[in-house]
Amino acid sequence: MSQPPLNLRPVGTVESPLTDGASAPKQGDEGAPDAWLVFEPEVADALEGIRVGDEILVITWLDRAERDVLRVHPRGDASRPEQGVFSTRSPHRPNPLGLHRVEVAAIEGARVLVRNLEALDGTPIVDVKPVLSQSVDER
Amino acid sequence: MSQPPLNLRPVGTVESPLTDGASAPKQGDEGAPDAWLVFEPEVADALEGIRVGDEILVITWLDRAERDVLRVHPRGDASRPEQGVFSTRSPHRPNPLGLHRVEVAAIEGARVLVRNLEALDGTPIVDVKPVLSQSVDER
């Protein structure tokens, strides 16, 4: 990692009832709550075209993760053999990026309500993309 | 964007015959070539568990993209109305993260050959994740 750092700028923040990493679900489809994506006013124009009902990919910066972890027991289960973090969804990884597929439930200006987001309250948002699929890129 | 920057560290680099953004395909399934993901030796352990034939998600830093673009004509087609970049796959966006779904074709130590990667030669790699079965992408 001798190259210079690349600077991400938060474009928003997660507002969620989830505040405790230990109790957070491992994946959004395992009982995660709805959450608000609160975007910075400067990037509001970038949201245009996102509609209620869309599925989107949200990329977050998992600011409470560890960055010096290269191998983990999958899902924190010590009975399972360690794997490299690039083959797991562990938040602990050299660049703690979170990738979340969520459905848009409401939009209020630069605030977007989404279903089933496993990110903790206060997590910085760094990007949003349409879901990867054969149809999405034709939009 | 008043918060402090978040520092990504490159964990590797793309080696690809694609050197020119203008001629690069817009998506990996539109004729992109095979490419090598060349990881830094320090993160080699993080690759453990990735196998030939796996589909993986590669997150890159699109170092030749513009960061001050909030709206684009989808696919660069001026006849289509502008959309916010968060509802498109444009490389130009506040944080120029690329998200690529690729198949692993070969592994040689910390070098991983993948199919159909649309990233340009020299693009920094910042993360690798397994394809999200039900959570991100069931294609």
Coordinates of C-alpha atoms in Angstrom, one line a residue, chain B residues 41-95:
Chain B
P41 CA 1.6 -8.3 -1.4
E42 CA 0.4 -7.0 2.0
V43 CA -3.2 -8.0 1.3
A44 CA -2.6 -11.4 -0.3
D45 CA -4.1 -13.1 2.8
A46 CA -7.4 -11.3 2.2
L47 CA -7.8 -13.2 -1.1
E48 CA -8.0 -16.6 0.6
G49 CA -11.2 -18.4 -0.2
I50 CA -11.6 -16.9 -3.7
R51 CA -11.6 -19.6 -6.3
V52 CA -11.5 -19.9 -10.1
G53 CA -15.1 -19.8 -11.3
D54 CA -16.3 -17.5 -8.5
E55 CA -18.2 -14.4 -9.3
I56 CA -16.9 -11.5 -7.3
L57 CA -17.6 -7.8 -6.9
V58 CA -14.5 -5.5 -7.5
I59 CA -14.6 -2.0 -6.2
T60 CA -12.2 0.4 -8.0
W61 CA -11.3 4.0 -7.8
L62 CA -12.0 5.5 -11.2
D63 CA -9.0 7.8 -11.2
R64 CA -9.7 9.4 -14.5
A65 CA -13.3 10.4 -13.7
E66 CA -14.5 13.9 -12.8
R67 CA -15.7 14.5 -9.3
D68 CA -17.7 17.7 -9.7
V69 CA -20.4 16.2 -12.0
L70 CA -23.8 15.7 -10.4
R71 CA -26.0 15.2 -13.5
V72 CA -25.3 13.4 -16.8
H73 CA -27.0 12.3 -20.0
P74 CA -27.3 8.5 -19.5
R75 CA -24.7 6.6 -21.4
G76 CA -23.4 9.9 -22.7
D77 CA -26.3 10.2 -25.1
A78 CA -27.2 13.9 -25.4
S79 CA -30.7 13.0 -26.8
R80 CA -31.6 11.5 -23.4
P81 CA -32.6 13.9 -20.5
E82 CA -30.0 14.5 -17.8
Q83 CA -30.2 12.4 -14.6
G84 CA -28.6 12.6 -11.3
V85 CA -25.4 10.5 -11.3
F86 CA -26.6 8.5 -8.3
S87 CA -29.3 7.0 -10.6
T88 CA -26.8 6.1 -13.3
R89 CA -23.6 4.2 -13.7
S90 CA -21.6 7.2 -14.8
P91 CA -17.9 7.1 -13.7
H92 CA -18.3 10.8 -13.0
R93 CA -19.6 11.3 -9.5
P94 CA -18.6 12.9 -6.2
N95 CA -16.7 9.7 -5.2

